[in-house]
Coordinates of C-alpha atoms in Angstrom, one line a residue:
M1 CA 104.0 105.2 89.4
L2 CA 101.0 104.2 91.6
P3 CA 101.8 101.4 94.1
Q4 CA 100.7 98.0 93.0
S5 CA 99.8 96.7 96.4
D6 CA 96.3 95.3 96.8
E7 CA 94.7 95.3 100.3
R8 CA 92.3 92.6 99.1
S9 CA 95.1 90.0 99.7
S10 CA 95.2 90.7 103.5
D11 CA 93.3 88.5 105.9
L12 CA 91.9 91.6 107.7
F13 CA 90.5 93.0 104.4
D14 CA 88.9 89.6 103.8
D15 CA 87.3 89.6 107.2
L16 CA 86.0 93.2 107.1
D17 CA 85.0 93.7 103.5
P18 CA 81.8 91.6 103.6
V19 CA 80.6 93.6 106.6
V20 CA 81.4 97.0 105.0
R21 CA 79.8 95.9 101.7
G22 CA 76.7 94.6 103.5
L23 CA 76.3 98.2 104.8
G24 CA 76.5 99.5 101.2
Y25 CA 80.1 100.8 101.2
S26 CA 83.4 100.0 99.6
I27 CA 86.7 99.8 101.4
V28 CA 89.0 102.3 99.7
E29 CA 91.9 101.8 102.1
L30 CA 92.7 99.6 105.0
S31 CA 95.8 99.8 107.1
A32 CA 96.6 98.1 110.3
A33 CA 99.6 98.1 112.7
R34 CA 100.3 96.8 116.1
R35 CA 102.4 99.0 118.4
Q36 CA 103.0 98.5 122.1
G37 CA 99.9 96.3 122.6
V38 CA 97.6 98.6 120.7
F39 CA 96.1 97.4 117.4
H40 CA 95.6 100.5 115.2
V41 CA 93.2 100.1 112.3
V42 CA 92.4 102.9 109.7
L43 CA 89.6 102.3 107.4
V44 CA 88.6 104.6 104.5
I45 CA 85.1 103.9 103.0
Y46 CA 83.2 105.1 100.0
R47 CA 79.7 105.1 98.5
D48 CA 78.6 106.9 95.3
D49 CA 76.2 109.1 97.2
G50 CA 78.8 110.1 99.8
V51 CA 79.9 109.2 103.3
I52 CA 78.3 111.0 106.2
V53 CA 79.5 110.9 109.8
Q54 CA 76.7 108.6 110.8
A55 CA 77.9 106.0 108.3
C56 CA 81.3 106.1 109.8
A57 CA 79.8 105.5 113.2
D58 CA 77.6 102.7 111.9
I59 CA 80.6 100.9 110.3
H60 CA 82.7 101.5 113.4
R61 CA 80.0 99.8 115.6
A62 CA 79.7 96.9 113.1
I63 CA 83.4 96.0 112.7
Y64 CA 84.8 96.8 116.2
P65 CA 83.4 93.6 117.8
R66 CA 84.9 91.6 114.9
L67 CA 88.3 93.2 115.6
E68 CA 88.0 92.4 119.3
V69 CA 87.4 88.7 118.4
L70 CA 90.3 88.7 115.9
H71 CA 92.7 90.4 118.3
P72 CA 91.5 89.6 121.9
D73 CA 94.9 90.4 123.5
A74 CA 95.1 94.0 122.1
D75 CA 93.6 97.3 122.8
I76 CA 91.8 98.3 119.6
Q77 CA 92.0 101.8 118.1
L78 CA 89.7 102.1 115.0
E79 CA 89.4 105.1 112.8
V80 CA 86.7 105.1 110.0
S81 CA 86.6 108.0 107.5
S82 CA 85.7 109.2 104.1
P83 CA 88.3 109.5 101.3
G84 CA 88.1 113.3 101.2
I85 CA 87.4 115.3 98.1
Y86 CA 91.0 115.5 96.9
R87 CA 92.2 112.0 97.8
N88 CA 95.5 110.9 96.5
F89 CA 95.1 107.4 94.9
K90 CA 97.2 104.8 96.6
S91 CA 96.2 101.8 94.6
P92 CA 95.1 101.1 91.0
R93 CA 92.0 99.4 92.3
E94 CA 90.7 102.8 93.5
F95 CA 89.9 103.6 89.8
A96 CA 87.2 101.0 89.9
I97 CA 85.8 102.2 93.2
F98 CA 85.7 105.8 91.9
A99 CA 84.4 105.1 88.4
G100 CA 82.3 108.0 87.2
C101 CA 84.1 110.5 89.4
R102 CA 86.3 113.4 88.3
V103 CA 90.1 112.7 88.5
K104 CA 93.3 114.4 87.6
L105 CA 96.4 112.4 86.5
L106 CA 100.0 113.4 86.4
L107 CA 101.7 111.2 83.8
E108 CA 105.3 110.2 83.3
G109 CA 107.1 112.8 81.1
E110 CA 104.3 115.4 81.4
G111 CA 104.3 118.5 83.5
E112 CA 100.6 119.3 83.5
W113 CA 97.7 117.4 85.1
R114 CA 95.2 115.6 82.8
K115 CA 91.6 115.9 84.0
G116 CA 88.6 113.8 83.2
I117 CA 86.0 111.4 84.4
I118 CA 87.0 107.8 85.3
G119 CA 85.5 105.3 83.0
T120 CA 86.3 101.6 83.2
S121 CA 89.5 100.2 84.6
S122 CA 91.2 96.8 84.1
G123 CA 94.2 95.3 85.8
A124 CA 96.6 97.4 83.7
S125 CA 94.8 100.6 82.6
V126 CA 92.0 103.0 83.1
S127 CA 89.8 104.9 80.6
L128 CA 89.5 108.6 81.1
D129 CA 86.8 110.7 79.5
S130 CA 88.4 114.0 78.8
D131 CA 86.4 116.7 77.0
G132 CA 84.4 114.2 75.0
S133 CA 87.3 112.0 74.0
V134 CA 88.3 108.8 75.7
L135 CA 91.9 108.2 76.6
E136 CA 93.2 104.8 77.7
V137 CA 96.0 105.3 80.3
D138 CA 98.3 102.5 81.5
F139 CA 98.8 102.4 85.3
A140 CA 102.5 102.2 84.7
V141 CA 102.7 105.8 83.4
I142 CA 100.6 107.4 86.1
R143 CA 102.9 109.3 88.5
K144 CA 100.1 110.7 90.6
A145 CA 96.3 110.5 90.6
K146 CA 93.8 112.6 92.7
L147 CA 90.1 113.0 92.9
D148 CA 89.2 116.3 91.4
Y149 CA 86.0 118.0 92.5
P150 CA 85.0 121.2 90.8

C-alpha cells in the first residue's frame, strides 16, 4: 500500500512550495534532515514539459537563501532533481501531479502490473485509462506505482 504521508503538512513544504510554483514547477517530494550541524534537503520537482538541468539550478538559487534564513545556524546541503522516468510513487498525491502520464500499478492480490494513463485522482482513488476503458482504483489496494515511459 502506498504511504499516506503528505509533505504538504510540513512547515518547510509550506515555505518552499510558493517559490517553486512561482517558477512553474510542482514539488513531488521534499525530505529534510539535520545531521551533525548540516541541514540536508532533497527536493524533487516536476513540470508537464519536463525538468532540465537549468531548471534545477534556477530553483536551487531561488530557495537556497530562504533555507539560510530558516536555518541560520546550519550548513545547508540542497539537492534539486527531476523525478526520473521510472519514479516509484511515494504518496497518493503524486497521482494528481502526474495526471496524463503513463503509469503502471501493482495491485493487492495480483501478480501482474496494470498499465494505463493517469486520469483524475481524489483523496481515496485514481482513475486509470487502460486500453480505452477507465478503471477506478482505490489507493488502499495499490501495492506499488511507477511512472511508465514507453
